[in-house]
Short mmCIF file of C-alpha atoms in Angstrom, two decimals:
data_model
loop_
_atom_site.label_atom_id
_atom_site.label_comp_id
_atom_site.label_asym_id
_atom_site.label_seq_id
_atom_site.Cartn_x
_atom_site.Cartn_y
_atom_site.Cartn_z
CA MET A 937 -122.49 19.53 21.05
CA ARG A 938 -122.67 16.62 18.67
CA VAL A 939 -121.17 18.64 15.85
CA GLY A 940 -118.31 19.70 18.10
CA ALA A 941 -117.55 16.11 19.08
CA VAL A 942 -117.44 15.06 15.44
CA ASP A 943 -115.10 17.93 14.61
CA TRP A 944 -112.68 16.95 17.38
CA GLY A 945 -112.76 13.36 16.24
CA ILE A 946 -111.79 14.40 12.76
CA ARG A 947 -108.89 16.47 14.11
CA ILE A 948 -107.62 13.61 16.22
CA ALA A 949 -107.78 11.27 13.23
CA VAL A 950 -105.81 13.70 11.06
CA VAL A 951 -103.09 14.11 13.70
CA GLY A 952 -102.87 10.35 14.03
CA LEU A 953 -102.43 10.00 10.29
CA VAL A 954 -99.64 12.63 10.27
CA ILE A 955 -97.80 10.92 13.16
CA GLY A 956 -98.17 7.57 11.46
CA GLY A 957 -96.75 9.02 8.26
CA PHE A 958 -93.71 10.41 10.07
CA TYR A 959 -93.13 7.11 11.82
CA ALA A 960 -93.34 5.22 8.52
CA VAL A 961 -90.73 7.56 7.01
CA TYR A 962 -88.49 7.09 10.10
CA VAL A 963 -88.71 3.31 9.94
CA ASN A 964 -88.01 3.29 6.22
CA GLY A 965 -84.98 5.63 6.68
CA VAL A 966 -83.46 3.34 9.32
CA ALA A 967 -83.97 0.36 7.03
CA GLU A 968 -82.36 2.14 4.11
CA GLY A 969 -79.41 3.41 6.21
CA TRP A 970 -80.32 7.06 5.74
CA TRP A 971 -79.94 7.62 9.53
CA HIS A 972 -79.31 5.64 12.70
CA ALA A 973 -82.04 4.30 14.91
CA TRP A 974 -82.87 6.43 17.97
CA GLY A 975 -80.44 5.67 20.84
CA ASP A 976 -77.78 4.02 18.64
CA THR A 977 -74.22 5.46 18.93
CA PRO A 978 -72.54 5.61 15.52
CA THR A 979 -69.01 4.26 15.25
CA VAL A 980 -66.38 6.50 13.70
CA ALA A 981 -63.97 4.87 11.27
CA ALA A 982 -60.40 6.09 11.44
CA THR A 983 -59.62 7.97 8.29
CA GLY A 984 -56.15 9.34 9.16
CA PRO A 985 -52.89 7.78 7.97
CA THR A 986 -51.60 4.79 9.88
CA ALA A 987 -48.02 4.85 11.11
CA ALA A 988 -45.85 2.23 9.48
CA PRO A 989 -43.60 0.30 11.88
CA THR A 990 -39.98 1.51 11.89
CA PRO A 991 -37.76 -1.14 10.34
CA ALA A 992 -34.95 -2.45 12.51
CA PRO A 993 -31.52 -1.19 11.44
CA THR A 994 -29.44 -3.64 9.46
CA VAL A 995 -25.72 -4.16 9.91
CA SER A 996 -23.89 -3.74 6.60
CA SER A 997 -21.38 -6.40 5.66
CA GLU A 998 -19.55 -3.92 3.41
CA PRO A 999 -16.12 -2.74 4.66
CA ALA A 1000 -15.81 0.79 5.97
CA MET A 1001 -14.66 3.19 3.28
CA SER A 1002 -13.06 6.61 3.16
CA GLY A 1003 -12.55 8.54 -0.05
CA GLY A 1004 -12.91 5.38 -2.14
CA TYR A 1005 -10.36 3.47 -0.03
CA GLN A 1006 -11.19 0.62 2.32
CA ILE A 1007 -10.26 1.24 5.95
CA GLY A 1008 -8.15 -1.58 7.37
CA PRO A 1009 -8.51 -3.10 10.85
CA ASP A 1010 -5.63 -0.92 12.07
CA GLY A 1011 -7.50 2.24 11.05
CA VAL A 1012 -5.20 2.84 8.07
CA LEU A 1013 -6.49 2.94 4.49
CA VAL A 1014 -5.75 -0.25 2.59
CA ARG A 1015 -3.14 0.23 -0.11
CA PRO A 1016 -4.49 -0.50 -3.63
CA ALA A 1017 -3.45 -3.98 -4.74
CA GLU A 1018 -2.25 -2.78 -8.14
CA PHE A 1019 0.33 -0.61 -6.37
CA ALA A 1020 1.30 -3.09 -3.68
CA ALA A 1021 4.88 -3.13 -2.41
CA ASP A 1022 5.56 -6.48 -4.08
CA THR A 1023 4.92 -4.92 -7.50
CA TYR A 1024 8.28 -3.11 -7.13
CA THR A 1025 11.46 -5.01 -7.98
CA LYS A 1026 14.51 -4.46 -5.81
CA PRO A 1027 17.24 -2.76 -7.88
CA GLU A 1028 20.28 -4.93 -8.66
CA LEU A 1029 23.77 -3.59 -8.19
CA PRO A 1030 25.28 -3.01 -11.67
CA GLU A 1031 28.64 -4.57 -12.50
CA ALA A 1032 30.20 -1.12 -12.98
CA ALA A 1033 29.40 -0.29 -9.34
CA LYS A 1034 31.73 -3.09 -8.22
CA GLU A 1035 34.81 -1.26 -9.53
CA ASN A 1036 37.07 0.92 -7.39
CA SER A 1037 37.10 3.81 -9.83
CA GLU A 1038 35.35 7.08 -10.52
CA ARG A 1039 33.01 5.31 -12.88
CA GLY A 1040 32.40 2.70 -10.18
CA ALA A 1041 31.53 5.41 -7.66
CA GLU A 1042 29.17 7.05 -10.15
CA ALA A 1043 27.39 3.77 -10.89
CA ALA A 1044 27.16 3.04 -7.16
CA ALA A 1045 25.63 6.46 -6.53
CA GLU A 1046 23.01 5.80 -9.22
CA HIS A 1047 22.20 2.50 -7.54
CA TYR A 1048 22.00 4.17 -4.14
CA LEU A 1049 19.40 6.62 -5.44
CA ALA A 1050 17.42 3.71 -6.87
CA LEU A 1051 17.46 2.00 -3.44
CA LEU A 1052 16.22 5.21 -1.83
CA VAL A 1053 13.24 5.31 -4.21
CA TYR A 1054 12.63 1.59 -3.65
CA ALA A 1055 12.56 2.17 0.13
CA TRP A 1056 9.87 4.85 -0.19
CA ASN A 1057 7.68 2.77 -2.50
CA THR A 1058 7.91 -0.46 -0.50
CA GLY A 1059 8.80 0.39 3.07
CA ASP A 1060 11.83 -1.91 2.78
CA THR A 1061 14.72 0.23 4.00
CA GLN A 1062 17.21 -2.60 4.58
CA PRO A 1063 18.95 -2.55 1.15
CA PHE A 1064 19.32 1.22 1.41
CA ALA A 1065 20.67 1.01 4.96
CA ASP A 1066 23.11 -1.75 3.97
CA MET A 1067 24.72 0.58 1.44
CA SER A 1068 24.95 3.46 3.94
CA SER A 1069 27.53 4.21 6.57
CA PRO A 1070 26.15 3.83 10.13
CA SER A 1071 27.41 7.37 10.78
CA SER A 1072 25.50 8.91 7.84
CA GLN A 1073 22.94 11.36 9.17
CA PHE A 1074 21.37 11.61 5.72
CA ALA A 1075 20.73 7.87 5.55
CA SER A 1076 19.49 7.71 9.14
CA ALA A 1077 16.96 10.46 8.43
CA ILE A 1078 15.68 8.69 5.30
CA VAL A 1079 15.26 5.38 7.13
CA ARG A 1080 13.48 7.11 10.01
CA ASP A 1081 11.11 9.00 7.69
CA VAL A 1082 10.23 5.92 5.65
CA ASN A 1083 9.59 3.83 8.77
CA THR A 1084 7.40 6.57 10.21
CA ARG A 1085 5.36 6.71 7.00
CA TYR A 1086 4.83 2.95 6.97
CA ASP A 1087 3.92 2.81 10.65
CA SER A 1088 0.64 4.52 9.73
CA GLY A 1089 0.45 4.56 5.95
CA TRP A 1090 2.24 3.87 2.67
CA THR A 1091 3.66 5.42 -0.50
CA TYR A 1092 3.58 4.43 -4.14
CA GLY A 1093 4.56 6.07 -7.40
CA MET A 1094 7.54 7.95 -5.94
CA GLU A 1095 10.24 8.69 -8.55
CA SER A 1096 13.63 10.39 -8.68
CA ASN A 1097 15.49 10.35 -11.99
CA ILE A 1098 18.96 11.63 -12.82
CA THR A 1099 18.90 14.28 -15.56
CA HIS A 1100 22.49 15.58 -15.46
CA VAL A 1101 25.81 14.51 -13.97
CA LEU A 1102 27.34 17.63 -12.44
CA ARG A 1103 30.44 16.30 -10.73
CA VAL A 1104 32.38 13.06 -10.22
CA GLU A 1105 35.80 13.44 -8.63
CA PRO A 1106 37.90 12.33 -5.64
CA ILE A 1107 37.58 14.34 -2.45
CA GLU A 1108 40.40 14.73 0.04
CA ALA A 1109 39.99 12.97 3.36
CA ASN A 1110 39.74 15.25 6.39
CA GLY A 1111 40.12 12.75 9.20
CA LYS A 1112 36.54 13.43 10.32
CA ASP A 1113 33.51 12.88 8.09
CA VAL A 1114 35.35 12.29 4.79
CA PRO A 1115 37.26 9.00 4.90
CA GLU A 1116 40.11 7.92 2.67
CA GLY A 1117 39.08 6.55 -0.72
CA SER A 1118 36.06 8.87 -1.12
CA ILE A 1119 34.60 10.31 -4.31
CA VAL A 1120 31.99 13.05 -4.50
CA VAL A 1121 29.16 12.52 -6.98
CA LYS A 1122 26.69 15.29 -7.76
CA TYR A 1123 23.54 14.94 -9.88
CA ARG A 1124 20.62 16.99 -11.06
CA VAL A 1125 17.47 14.99 -10.43
CA ASP A 1126 13.82 15.27 -11.40
CA SER A 1127 11.51 13.91 -8.69
CA TYR A 1128 7.87 13.15 -8.04
CA ASP A 1129 6.48 12.25 -4.60
CA GLY A 1130 3.70 10.02 -5.94
CA THR A 1131 0.71 9.09 -3.78
CA TYR A 1132 1.09 8.72 -0.05
CA CYS A 1133 -1.21 7.90 2.85
CA THR A 1134 -1.12 8.83 6.51
CA LYS A 1135 -3.81 6.96 8.46
CA THR A 1136 -7.04 7.90 6.61
CA LYS A 1137 -5.72 10.76 4.52
CA VAL A 1138 -4.36 10.29 0.99
CA HIS A 1139 -2.47 12.89 -0.99
CA THR A 1140 -1.24 12.72 -4.57
CA ALA A 1141 1.54 15.08 -5.57
CA ALA A 1142 0.38 17.68 -8.06
CA SER A 1143 3.70 18.29 -9.79
CA ARG A 1144 7.31 17.24 -10.21
CA TYR A 1145 10.27 19.15 -8.84
CA LYS A 1146 13.99 19.46 -9.48
CA SER A 1147 16.87 19.33 -7.02
CA THR A 1148 20.59 18.68 -6.71
CA PHE A 1149 21.59 15.37 -5.15
CA THR A 1150 25.11 15.13 -3.71
CA LEU A 1151 26.73 11.97 -2.34
CA ILE A 1152 30.13 11.11 -0.96
CA MET A 1153 30.79 7.48 -1.86
CA THR A 1154 33.59 5.68 -0.01
CA TRP A 1155 35.35 2.47 -1.07
CA ARG A 1156 35.33 0.23 1.98
CA ASP A 1157 35.84 -3.53 2.33
CA GLY A 1158 35.61 -4.07 -1.42
CA GLN A 1159 32.43 -2.06 -2.04
CA TRP A 1160 31.08 1.46 -2.31
CA ILE A 1161 29.05 2.84 0.57
CA GLU A 1162 27.48 6.25 1.12
CA THR A 1163 29.07 8.30 3.89
CA GLN A 1164 27.32 11.61 3.26
CA GLY A 1165 24.29 12.71 1.25
CA ARG A 1166 22.16 15.75 0.65
CA PHE A 1167 19.20 16.89 -1.42
CA ALA A 1168 19.12 20.61 -2.21
CA GLY A 1169 15.83 21.77 -3.73
CA ASP A 1170 15.66 24.61 -6.23
CA GLU A 1171 13.17 26.54 -4.14
#
């Protein structure tokens, strides 16, 4: 019996030493941070990406643009300053156009064409209208078309140059649309429509074109005025 009691005592002592060893390792591990103490809940650090705040939209102070052109307050593209209407000089009536002669009618017709081109490039139709008969359908159509263009756009770079004089001669009055003292003048002209804008669309002509320009110039109240006109294109 005594031997058995000693043997159990030794076993109990060994178990106690083992438990003590485990406890010492546990305590040391907690101290060193190898594991958490019993009953502690570990905190989890967020490792995912953080959402950056969305910046508030900024209002640009730059003017609205379309195709490289600034859009004006009326919704029409702003005409480039280097091609402004005031860069065009109003044609002056040549001295020859003040003569009541065939040469005077020819010079007046040349001036009339220059006023037509000036009207398209500036929007100023008054000089052209002043040299036209109120009954001229040709002149009325030109004035209407130019005004329509400038109501919602502009034109610059338009040209129409005389290349040949085809006819200059008196025409007999008919009591209707050909008054007394009229001379018919017919030219060959080379034209280019330039760059033109309608609201927010700009178009630049790709090529020149040729046509025949016919005018009936009438001597009235000491000056030549247009009473009939017509462009006839080659195509």
